[in-house]
Amino acid sequence: MQVAQKLARQAPRALRARGLHSTRATLAKILCSDPIDPVCIEIFEKQGHQVDSITGLGEDELCGIIGDYDGLVVRSATKVTPKVMDAATNLKVIGRAGVGIDNIDTPHATRRGIMVMNTPGGNTVSTAQLAVSLICSAARSIPAADMSMKAGKWERKAFSGVELKGKTLAIVGCGRIGMVVAKWAGAMGMRLVGYDPALPQEVADEYGIELASLEAIWPQADFITLHTPLTPDTKDLVNAETLAQCKDGVRIVNCARGGIIDEHALLDGLNSGKVAAAALDVYSSEPPPAELADLIAHPNLISTPHLGASTSEAQINVARDVALQMCDTLMGRDYVGVVNVKFMAMAQKAVMRPFMKLGEQIGEIVSQCAGGNLSSLELRTWGGMDIDITKPAARELLKACVLRGALRHIASSEPTLIAAPFLAGEMGIDSSVAGDIVRPEGPYRNLISVDITTSNGQKMTVTGSVFGEDPHIVQINDHNSFPAFVPEDTLLMFKNEDKPGAVLGALDVLRQYNINVAKLRLSRQDNDVALCLMTLDSAVPAQAVEQLDTLGTLSDVRTANFA
């Protein structure tokens, strides 16, 4: 069925069902490309957004219409590829009604300045419930016993199981779902060992989890339950090598993501008896291909078709959550659930705007005045005014602002705040945030300092401060005796011999090109070289820069134009 026909059939019916008028003003256009509970559409429409529910689209069909939409809601069926995002000229946010985002090319979304969000809390209970159910089923061979009964057999001795009380459960990944599993498994008397680098010790203690390294966990576990995302680090986390470290007769459950277990190694473990039982709700490819038929058919494997979130409650929860989160994000109110940008909430604070502007202007200076291609960039902050700019989110935001300003003059197009860090990495710029800052002399309440290194080994440091609501530059390299200045129009910067008449030649060159000097500042150090900083009313042509370079009394002539 053509997209236009689908839209014509689905959208009016949805509007009539809700008694909404098509003349209502809308704030954003949302596309739901996978089936989702009606509460999602109801929330969007109540907040003034237009929603089209068009499911079953192929990649080309989706590319043909996605350019009209500000938001896209998906579950697991729609594949949001780079091709789709390149066609999404207005797309601001992709909302995944669920946890896993492996059907979304998140790096490409970041490159395009598109936020990606998920709803990690909506299906927590349902997925944890399935995991514990599969742990119990693996302990007592419940599915196999049921099949035996349905075949008319009575085989009590064939299905002797084990108690969970006193057994060691290894929880790999102690996030929301893992912690619910821990709570319920602990209530059944299981000993809990866990691996999660992000889990604080006090939280682990509260849940009765003994934290350990992966190497220490494998030999202890009677049962293993996996609750990690699929990343390069967790791909084939359970493999032949790790299984060899496990107890004979270990039982393994995976309700997280397919690909965390090497399925061929798991089949070998089941065949050898090393693995007494396994239960899988997820697979490396879904539905499982023919090559996994032997694994699926194994009598000691329990398999379910990705049912973790398949409860009526979870479907309602994730549909509601993704709509509410996307409404907040599209209106700039909040950014709960955004996985590829951690600083957007901080970026919306009015008190951060002068610092953000300063960060961009410092970036413009270092990219235009460094004397080479940027290789590394390090940001340091100190103090604040009505907000602490040393907080991690503030520092990450300011780093993005610096990179945006830097890329503005070297990238092929104007970078977004979201895309700037990603694009900088692709261009070979190693950017980082450091803690301490060497505070220059002066009555400063806040400081942002950026150290850069170029590909040819040049180094430069620029430090700025916000006075009131105005960004000022207060130090360049070792020079801080010049009056603080607002970066504006065109900056001409050079070193000159600290003697009478050294700057006159530069002024004469500018006069020849009819360039007016709005402000002039000099910084003298304890040597024979001074730094001159001029704010000009117009840009300096390349020919003028060449003339300045040949005067003989000047060095390191640089210009910066501010957006």
Coordinates of C-alpha atoms in Angstrom, one line a residue:
M1 CA 0.0 0.0 0.0
Q2 CA 1.4 3.4 -0.9
V3 CA 2.3 5.8 1.9
A4 CA -0.3 8.4 0.8
Q5 CA -3.0 5.7 1.0
K6 CA -1.9 4.6 4.4
L7 CA -1.9 8.2 5.7
A8 CA -5.3 8.9 4.2
R9 CA -6.8 5.8 5.8
Q10 CA -5.2 6.0 9.2
A11 CA -5.0 9.7 10.1
P12 CA -8.6 10.8 9.6
R13 CA -9.9 7.7 11.5
A14 CA -7.6 8.5 14.4
L15 CA -8.8 12.1 14.4
R16 CA -12.5 11.2 14.3
A17 CA -12.0 8.6 17.1
R18 CA -10.7 11.3 19.4
G19 CA -13.1 14.0 18.4
L20 CA -10.3 16.4 17.4
H21 CA -10.6 19.1 14.8
S22 CA -8.1 19.2 11.9
T23 CA -8.0 23.0 12.1
R24 CA -6.3 23.0 15.5
A25 CA -2.9 24.7 15.5
T26 CA 0.0 22.3 15.9
L27 CA 3.4 22.8 17.5
A28 CA 5.3 19.9 15.9
K29 CA 4.7 17.0 13.4
I30 CA 5.3 13.5 14.8
L31 CA 5.5 10.3 12.9
C32 CA 4.8 6.9 14.7
S33 CA 6.3 4.3 12.3
D34 CA 5.6 1.3 14.5
P35 CA 2.4 0.1 16.2
I36 CA 2.1 1.7 19.7
D37 CA -0.5 2.0 22.4
P38 CA -3.1 4.8 21.6
V39 CA -2.1 6.7 24.7
C40 CA 1.0 7.9 22.9
I41 CA -0.9 9.6 20.2
E42 CA -3.5 11.0 22.7
I43 CA -0.7 12.7 24.7
F44 CA 0.9 14.3 21.6
E45 CA -2.4 15.6 20.4
K46 CA -3.5 17.0 23.7
Q47 CA -0.3 19.0 23.8
G48 CA -1.0 20.5 20.4
H49 CA 1.2 18.3 18.2
Q50 CA 0.1 16.7 14.9
V51 CA 0.6 12.9 14.8
D52 CA 0.6 10.5 11.9
S53 CA 0.6 6.8 12.6
I54 CA 2.0 5.0 9.4
T55 CA 3.4 1.6 10.1
G56 CA 5.0 -1.1 8.0
L57 CA 7.2 1.4 6.0
G58 CA 10.2 0.3 4.0
E59 CA 13.4 2.4 4.1
D60 CA 12.6 4.1 0.8
E61 CA 9.0 4.8 1.9
L62 CA 10.2 6.3 5.2
C63 CA 12.8 8.4 3.4
G64 CA 10.1 9.8 1.2
I65 CA 8.1 11.3 4.0
I66 CA 10.4 11.8 7.0
G67 CA 11.5 15.2 5.9
D68 CA 8.1 16.6 7.0
Y69 CA 8.5 15.5 10.6
D70 CA 10.0 17.0 13.7
G71 CA 9.8 13.8 15.8
L72 CA 9.9 10.1 15.1
V73 CA 8.5 7.4 17.4
V74 CA 9.7 3.8 16.9
R75 CA 9.7 0.5 18.7
S76 CA 12.0 -2.2 17.5
A77 CA 10.7 -2.8 13.9
T78 CA 11.7 0.4 12.2
K79 CA 15.4 0.7 11.3
V80 CA 16.5 4.3 11.5
T81 CA 19.4 4.2 9.2
P82 CA 21.8 7.0 8.0
K83 CA 19.8 7.1 4.8
V84 CA 16.6 7.8 6.7
M85 CA 18.3 10.5 8.9
D86 CA 19.9 12.2 5.9
A87 CA 16.4 12.6 4.4
A88 CA 15.1 13.9 7.8
T89 CA 15.8 17.5 7.2
N90 CA 13.5 18.7 10.1
L91 CA 14.0 15.9 12.5
K92 CA 14.9 16.9 16.0
V93 CA 14.3 13.8 18.2
I94 CA 13.9 10.1 17.7
G95 CA 12.0 8.4 20.6
R96 CA 12.3 4.7 21.2
A97 CA 9.3 3.3 23.1
G98 CA 11.5 0.8 25.0
V99 CA 15.0 0.4 26.1
G100 CA 17.2 -0.9 23.3
I101 CA 18.3 1.6 20.6
D102 CA 20.3 -0.8 18.4
N103 CA 17.8 -0.2 15.6
I104 CA 18.8 3.5 15.5
D105 CA 22.2 4.5 14.2
T106 CA 22.9 6.8 17.2
P107 CA 26.3 8.0 16.1
H108 CA 24.9 9.2 12.8
A109 CA 22.0 10.8 14.6
T110 CA 24.5 12.7 16.8
R111 CA 26.4 13.7 13.7
R112 CA 23.2 15.1 12.2
G113 CA 22.3 16.9 15.5
I114 CA 19.3 14.7 16.2
M115 CA 18.6 13.6 19.8
V116 CA 17.9 10.0 20.5
M117 CA 15.9 9.0 23.6
N118 CA 14.6 5.8 25.1
T119 CA 12.2 5.0 27.9
P120 CA 14.2 2.8 30.3
G121 CA 11.7 2.8 33.1
G122 CA 8.6 1.8 31.2
N123 CA 9.2 -1.9 30.9
T124 CA 11.5 -2.5 33.9
V125 CA 9.1 -4.6 35.9
S126 CA 7.9 -6.6 32.9
T127 CA 11.4 -7.5 31.8
A128 CA 12.6 -8.2 35.3
Q129 CA 9.6 -10.4 35.8
L130 CA 10.4 -12.4 32.7
A131 CA 14.0 -12.8 33.7
V132 CA 13.1 -14.2 37.1
S133 CA 10.4 -16.4 35.5
L134 CA 13.1 -17.9 33.2
I135 CA 15.5 -18.4 36.1
C136 CA 12.8 -20.4 37.9
S137 CA 12.0 -22.3 34.7
A138 CA 15.6 -23.1 34.1
A139 CA 15.9 -24.4 37.6
R140 CA 12.9 -26.7 37.4
S141 CA 12.7 -27.6 33.7
I142 CA 9.1 -26.3 33.6
P143 CA 8.8 -25.9 29.7
A144 CA 10.2 -29.4 29.0
A145 CA 7.9 -30.9 31.7
D146 CA 4.9 -29.2 30.2
M147 CA 5.7 -30.5 26.7
S148 CA 6.1 -34.0 28.1
M149 CA 2.7 -33.8 29.8
K150 CA 1.2 -32.6 26.5
A151 CA 2.7 -35.6 24.8
G152 CA 0.8 -37.9 27.2
K153 CA 3.8 -38.8 29.3
W154 CA 4.4 -38.9 33.1
E155 CA 8.1 -38.5 33.6
R156 CA 8.6 -37.3 37.2
K157 CA 12.2 -38.5 37.4
A158 CA 13.3 -36.9 34.1
F159 CA 12.7 -33.4 35.3
S160 CA 14.4 -33.2 38.7
G161 CA 15.5 -29.7 39.3
V162 CA 17.4 -27.5 41.8
E163 CA 16.3 -25.1 44.5
L164 CA 17.2 -21.4 44.1
K165 CA 17.7 -20.9 47.9
G166 CA 21.4 -20.8 48.6
K167 CA 22.4 -20.7 45.0
T168 CA 24.7 -17.9 43.7
L169 CA 23.1 -15.6 41.1
A170 CA 25.6 -13.5 39.1
I171 CA 23.9 -10.3 37.8
V172 CA 25.9 -8.8 35.0
G173 CA 24.6 -5.2 34.7
C174 CA 23.0 -3.7 37.7
G175 CA 20.8 -1.0 36.2
R176 CA 17.1 -0.6 36.7
I177 CA 16.1 -4.1 35.5
G178 CA 19.1 -5.8 37.2
M179 CA 18.3 -4.3 40.5
V180 CA 14.7 -5.4 40.4
V181 CA 15.9 -8.9 39.6
A182 CA 18.3 -8.7 42.5
K183 CA 15.5 -7.7 44.9
W184 CA 13.2 -10.6 43.9
A185 CA 16.0 -13.2 43.7
G186 CA 17.3 -12.1 47.1
A187 CA 13.8 -12.6 48.5
M188 CA 14.0 -16.2 47.2
G189 CA 17.2 -16.7 49.2
M190 CA 19.7 -16.5 46.5
R191 CA 23.2 -15.2 47.1
L192 CA 23.8 -12.2 44.8
V193 CA 27.1 -11.2 43.2
G194 CA 27.1 -8.4 40.7
Y195 CA 29.2 -6.6 38.1
D196 CA 28.5 -3.0 37.2
P197 CA 31.3 -0.4 37.2
A198 CA 28.7 2.4 37.7
L199 CA 27.0 0.9 40.7
P200 CA 28.0 2.6 44.0
Q201 CA 29.1 0.3 46.8
E202 CA 26.4 1.7 49.2
V203 CA 23.6 0.9 46.7
A204 CA 25.0 -2.6 46.2
D205 CA 25.1 -3.1 50.0
E206 CA 21.5 -2.0 50.2
Y207 CA 20.4 -4.7 47.8
G208 CA 22.7 -7.3 49.3
I209 CA 24.9 -7.5 46.1
E210 CA 28.6 -8.5 46.5
L211 CA 30.4 -6.5 43.8
A212 CA 33.1 -8.3 41.9
S213 CA 35.0 -8.2 38.6
L214 CA 33.8 -10.3 35.7
E215 CA 36.8 -12.6 36.1
A216 CA 35.8 -13.2 39.7
I217 CA 32.1 -13.7 39.0
W218 CA 32.2 -16.5 36.4
P219 CA 33.6 -19.2 38.7
Q220 CA 31.1 -18.4 41.5
A221 CA 27.9 -18.4 39.6
D222 CA 25.3 -21.2 39.7
F223 CA 23.0 -18.9 37.6
I224 CA 24.0 -15.9 35.4
T225 CA 21.5 -13.3 34.3
L226 CA 22.5 -10.6 31.8
H227 CA 21.2 -7.0 31.9
T228 CA 23.7 -4.9 29.9
P229 CA 23.3 -3.0 26.7
L230 CA 24.9 -4.4 23.5
T231 CA 28.1 -2.4 23.0
P232 CA 31.5 -3.3 21.5
D233 CA 32.6 -4.2 25.0
T234 CA 29.7 -6.5 25.7
K235 CA 29.5 -8.2 22.2
D236 CA 30.0 -12.0 22.8
L237 CA 30.6 -11.3 26.5
V238 CA 29.6 -14.8 27.3
N239 CA 31.8 -17.0 25.0
A240 CA 33.8 -20.2 25.0
E241 CA 36.5 -18.6 27.1
T242 CA 34.2 -17.3 29.8
L243 CA 32.1 -20.5 29.8
A244 CA 35.3 -22.4 30.5
Q245 CA 35.7 -20.4 33.7
C246 CA 32.2 -21.2 34.9
K247 CA 31.1 -24.0 37.1
D248 CA 29.9 -27.2 35.4
G249 CA 26.1 -27.1 35.2
V250 CA 25.8 -23.3 35.2
R251 CA 22.5 -21.9 34.1
I252 CA 22.3 -18.7 31.9
V253 CA 19.5 -16.3 31.3
N254 CA 19.5 -13.4 28.7
C255 CA 16.6 -11.0 28.6
A256 CA 18.8 -8.0 27.7
R257 CA 20.1 -7.8 24.1
G258 CA 20.9 -10.4 21.5
G259 CA 24.6 -10.6 20.7
I260 CA 25.8 -10.5 24.4
I261 CA 26.1 -14.3 24.2
D262 CA 28.1 -16.1 21.6
E263 CA 25.3 -18.5 20.5
H264 CA 27.6 -21.1 18.9
A265 CA 29.6 -21.3 22.2
L266 CA 26.4 -21.6 24.1
L267 CA 25.2 -24.5 22.0
D268 CA 28.6 -26.2 22.5
G269 CA 28.2 -25.7 26.3
L270 CA 24.7 -27.2 26.3
N271 CA 25.8 -30.2 24.3
S272 CA 28.8 -30.8 26.6
G273 CA 26.8 -30.3 29.8
K274 CA 28.9 -27.4 30.9
V275 CA 25.7 -25.4 30.7
A276 CA 22.9 -27.3 32.4
A277 CA 20.2 -25.0 31.0
A278 CA 19.9 -21.6 29.3
A279 CA 16.9 -19.3 28.6
L280 CA 17.0 -16.7 25.8
D281 CA 14.4 -14.0 25.1
V282 CA 16.8 -12.2 22.7
Y283 CA 19.0 -13.3 19.8
S284 CA 21.8 -11.9 17.7
S285 CA 19.4 -11.7 14.8
E286 CA 15.7 -11.6 15.2
P287 CA 13.8 -13.7 14.3
P288 CA 16.6 -16.3 14.7
P289 CA 18.0 -17.4 11.4
A290 CA 18.2 -21.1 10.3
E291 CA 21.7 -21.4 11.6
L292 CA 20.4 -21.1 15.1
A293 CA 17.8 -23.9 14.6
D294 CA 19.9 -26.5 16.6
L295 CA 20.2 -24.1 19.5
I296 CA 16.5 -23.2 19.6
A297 CA 15.6 -26.9 19.4
H298 CA 18.0 -28.0 22.1
P299 CA 16.0 -29.7 25.0
N300 CA 17.9 -27.7 27.6
L301 CA 17.2 -24.3 26.0
I302 CA 14.1 -22.3 26.9
S303 CA 13.4 -19.8 24.1
T304 CA 10.9 -17.0 24.0
P305 CA 10.3 -14.5 21.1
H306 CA 11.6 -11.2 22.7
L307 CA 8.8 -10.9 25.2
G308 CA 10.5 -8.7 27.8
A309 CA 8.3 -5.8 27.3
S310 CA 5.3 -7.7 26.1
T311 CA 2.8 -7.0 28.8
S312 CA -0.2 -4.7 28.5
E313 CA 1.2 -2.6 31.3
A314 CA 4.6 -2.2 29.8
Q315 CA 3.2 -1.3 26.4
I316 CA 1.1 1.5 28.0
N317 CA 4.0 2.7 30.1
V318 CA 6.6 3.0 27.3
A319 CA 4.0 4.6 25.0
R320 CA 3.1 7.2 27.7
D321 CA 6.7 7.8 28.6
V322 CA 8.0 8.4 25.1
A323 CA 5.2 10.8 24.3
L324 CA 5.7 12.8 27.5
Q325 CA 9.5 12.9 27.1
M326 CA 9.3 13.9 23.5
C327 CA 6.8 16.7 24.3
D328 CA 9.1 18.1 26.9
T329 CA 12.1 17.8 24.6
L330 CA 10.4 19.4 21.6
M331 CA 9.3 22.3 23.8
G332 CA 12.7 22.7 25.5
R333 CA 11.3 21.9 28.9
D334 CA 13.4 18.8 29.8
Y335 CA 15.5 16.1 28.2
V336 CA 14.8 13.0 30.2
G337 CA 15.8 9.8 28.4
V338 CA 18.1 11.5 25.8
V339 CA 21.0 9.0 25.4
N340 CA 23.4 10.8 23.0
V341 CA 23.5 14.3 24.5
K342 CA 23.9 14.7 28.3
F343 CA 24.0 18.5 28.5
M344 CA 20.8 19.7 26.8
A345 CA 19.0 20.5 30.1
M346 CA 21.9 22.6 31.2
A347 CA 21.9 24.4 27.8
Q348 CA 18.3 25.6 28.5
K349 CA 19.3 27.5 31.6
A350 CA 19.3 31.2 31.0
V351 CA 22.2 31.7 33.4
M352 CA 24.4 29.5 31.2
R353 CA 23.9 31.6 28.0
P354 CA 26.7 34.1 28.6
F355 CA 29.1 31.3 29.3
M356 CA 28.0 29.4 26.2
K357 CA 28.6 32.5 24.1
L358 CA 32.0 32.9 25.7
G359 CA 32.8 29.3 25.0
E360 CA 31.9 29.7 21.3
Q361 CA 33.9 32.9 21.0
I362 CA 37.0 31.2 22.6
G363 CA 36.6 28.4 20.1
E364 CA 36.5 30.9 17.2
I365 CA 39.7 32.5 18.5
V366 CA 41.7 29.3 18.9
S367 CA 40.6 27.8 15.5
Q368 CA 41.5 31.0 13.6
C369 CA 44.6 32.1 15.5
A370 CA 46.4 28.9 16.5
G371 CA 48.6 28.7 13.4
G372 CA 47.7 25.2 12.3
N373 CA 45.0 22.6 12.3
L374 CA 43.6 21.7 15.7
S375 CA 44.8 18.4 17.1
S376 CA 43.7 18.5 20.7
L377 CA 41.6 20.8 22.9
E378 CA 41.2 20.8 26.7
L379 CA 38.7 22.8 28.6
R380 CA 39.0 24.0 32.2
T381 CA 36.5 26.0 34.3
W382 CA 36.4 27.7 37.6
G383 CA 33.6 29.4 39.6
G384 CA 30.4 30.7 38.2
M385 CA 27.8 33.3 39.1
D386 CA 24.3 32.0 39.7
I387 CA 25.4 28.6 38.5
D388 CA 28.5 26.4 39.1
I389 CA 30.3 26.0 35.8
T390 CA 32.5 23.3 37.2
K391 CA 29.7 20.8 37.3
P392 CA 30.3 17.9 34.8
A393 CA 27.2 18.7 32.7
A394 CA 28.2 22.4 32.6
R395 CA 31.8 21.5 31.5
E396 CA 30.5 19.1 28.8
L397 CA 28.2 21.8 27.5
L398 CA 30.9 24.4 27.4
K399 CA 33.3 22.0 25.7
A400 CA 30.6 21.5 23.0
C401 CA 30.2 25.3 22.7
V402 CA 34.0 25.7 22.3
L403 CA 34.0 23.0 19.6
R404 CA 31.0 24.6 17.9
G405 CA 32.8 27.9 17.7
A406 CA 36.0 26.3 16.5
L407 CA 34.3 24.2 13.8
R408 CA 32.3 27.2 12.6
H409 CA 35.4 28.4 10.7
I410 CA 36.7 25.0 9.5
A411 CA 33.7 22.7 8.9
S412 CA 31.8 22.7 5.6
S413 CA 28.6 23.8 7.3
E414 CA 27.5 25.4 10.6
P415 CA 27.6 22.7 13.2
T416 CA 24.9 22.2 15.8
L417 CA 25.7 22.1 19.5
I418 CA 24.8 18.4 19.6
A419 CA 26.9 17.5 16.6
A420 CA 30.0 19.5 17.3
P421 CA 31.7 17.1 19.7
F422 CA 31.0 14.2 17.3
L423 CA 32.2 16.1 14.2
A424 CA 35.3 17.2 16.0
G425 CA 36.2 13.6 16.8
E426 CA 35.7 12.7 13.2
M427 CA 38.1 15.5 12.2
G428 CA 40.8 14.1 14.5
I429 CA 40.4 16.7 17.2
D430 CA 40.9 15.1 20.6
S431 CA 38.7 17.1 23.0
S432 CA 38.6 16.7 26.8
V433 CA 37.6 18.3 30.1
A434 CA 40.0 18.9 32.9
G435 CA 39.4 20.0 36.5
D436 CA 41.8 22.5 37.8
I437 CA 42.5 25.9 36.3
V438 CA 45.4 28.3 36.9
R439 CA 43.5 31.5 37.9
P440 CA 45.1 34.7 36.5
E441 CA 45.2 37.8 38.6
G442 CA 42.0 39.9 38.7
P443 CA 38.6 40.2 40.2
Y444 CA 37.1 37.2 38.4
R445 CA 34.1 35.3 39.6
N446 CA 34.4 32.7 36.9
L447 CA 36.8 31.5 34.2
I448 CA 36.8 29.4 31.1
S449 CA 40.2 28.4 29.8
V450 CA 41.0 26.4 26.6
D451 CA 44.3 24.9 25.8
I452 CA 44.9 23.7 22.2
T453 CA 47.6 22.0 20.3
T454 CA 47.9 22.0 16.5
S455 CA 49.0 19.3 14.2
N456 CA 52.3 21.1 13.7
G457 CA 52.9 21.4 17.4
Q458 CA 51.8 25.0 18.0
K459 CA 50.1 25.6 21.4
M460 CA 47.7 28.3 22.5
T461 CA 45.7 29.1 25.6
V462 CA 42.8 31.5 25.7
T463 CA 41.0 32.3 29.0
G464 CA 37.7 34.2 29.3
S465 CA 35.3 35.4 32.0
V466 CA 31.7 36.6 32.1
F467 CA 31.3 40.1 33.6
G468 CA 27.6 40.6 34.3
E469 CA 26.2 39.1 31.2
D470 CA 29.0 40.0 28.8
P471 CA 31.8 37.6 27.8
H472 CA 35.3 38.9 28.0
I473 CA 38.7 37.6 27.1
V474 CA 41.1 38.1 30.0
Q475 CA 44.3 36.1 29.0
I476 CA 45.9 34.8 25.8
N477 CA 48.9 32.5 26.4
D478 CA 51.0 34.2 29.1
H479 CA 49.6 37.7 28.5
N480 CA 47.1 39.0 30.9
S481 CA 48.0 42.6 31.5
F482 CA 45.8 43.9 28.7
P483 CA 42.3 45.3 29.5
A484 CA 39.7 42.5 29.3
F485 CA 37.8 42.8 26.0
V486 CA 34.5 41.7 24.5
P487 CA 35.2 39.5 21.4
E488 CA 33.3 41.2 18.5
D489 CA 33.6 42.1 14.9
T490 CA 37.3 41.3 13.8
L491 CA 40.2 40.7 16.2
L492 CA 43.7 41.4 14.9
M493 CA 46.4 39.9 17.1
F494 CA 50.2 40.0 16.8
K495 CA 53.4 40.2 18.7
N496 CA 55.6 43.2 18.3
E497 CA 58.9 44.5 19.5
D498 CA 58.4 46.5 22.7
K499 CA 59.9 49.7 21.4
P500 CA 58.7 53.1 20.0
G501 CA 57.0 52.9 16.6
A502 CA 56.6 49.2 16.4
V503 CA 52.8 49.3 16.1
L504 CA 52.8 52.3 13.7
G505 CA 53.6 50.2 10.7
A506 CA 50.6 48.0 11.4
L507 CA 48.3 51.0 11.7
D508 CA 49.6 52.3 8.4
V509 CA 48.8 49.0 6.6
L510 CA 45.3 49.1 8.0
R511 CA 44.9 52.7 6.8
Q512 CA 45.8 51.6 3.3
Y513 CA 42.9 49.2 3.3
N514 CA 40.5 51.7 4.9
I515 CA 40.1 49.5 8.0
N516 CA 39.1 51.4 11.1
V517 CA 40.6 50.4 14.5
A518 CA 37.8 50.5 17.1
K519 CA 39.9 49.5 20.1
L520 CA 43.6 48.8 20.7
R521 CA 45.2 47.0 23.7
L522 CA 48.8 46.2 24.5
S523 CA 50.1 43.6 27.0
R524 CA 53.8 43.9 28.1
Q525 CA 55.6 41.1 29.7
D526 CA 59.1 40.9 31.3
N527 CA 60.8 40.6 27.9
D528 CA 61.2 42.5 24.7
V529 CA 58.0 41.2 23.0
A530 CA 54.5 42.7 23.6
L531 CA 51.1 41.4 22.5
C532 CA 48.9 43.8 20.5
L533 CA 45.1 43.2 20.3
M534 CA 43.0 45.3 18.0
T535 CA 39.2 45.3 17.5
L536 CA 38.5 46.3 13.9
D537 CA 35.3 47.4 12.2
S538 CA 35.9 45.2 9.2
A539 CA 37.7 42.0 8.2
V540 CA 41.4 42.1 7.2
P541 CA 42.0 40.8 3.7
A542 CA 44.7 38.2 3.1
Q543 CA 46.9 40.7 1.2
A544 CA 46.9 43.0 4.3
V545 CA 47.9 40.1 6.6
E546 CA 50.8 39.4 4.2
Q547 CA 51.9 43.0 4.4
L548 CA 51.8 42.9 8.1
D549 CA 53.9 39.8 8.2
T550 CA 56.6 41.5 6.1
L551 CA 57.0 44.6 8.2
G552 CA 59.8 43.0 10.2
T553 CA 58.7 44.4 13.6
L554 CA 55.7 42.0 14.0
S555 CA 55.3 38.3 14.3
D556 CA 52.6 35.7 14.7
V557 CA 50.0 37.9 12.9
R558 CA 46.5 36.3 13.4
T559 CA 43.0 37.4 12.7
A560 CA 39.6 36.1 14.0
N561 CA 36.2 37.0 12.7
F562 CA 33.3 36.5 15.1
A563 CA 29.9 35.3 14.0

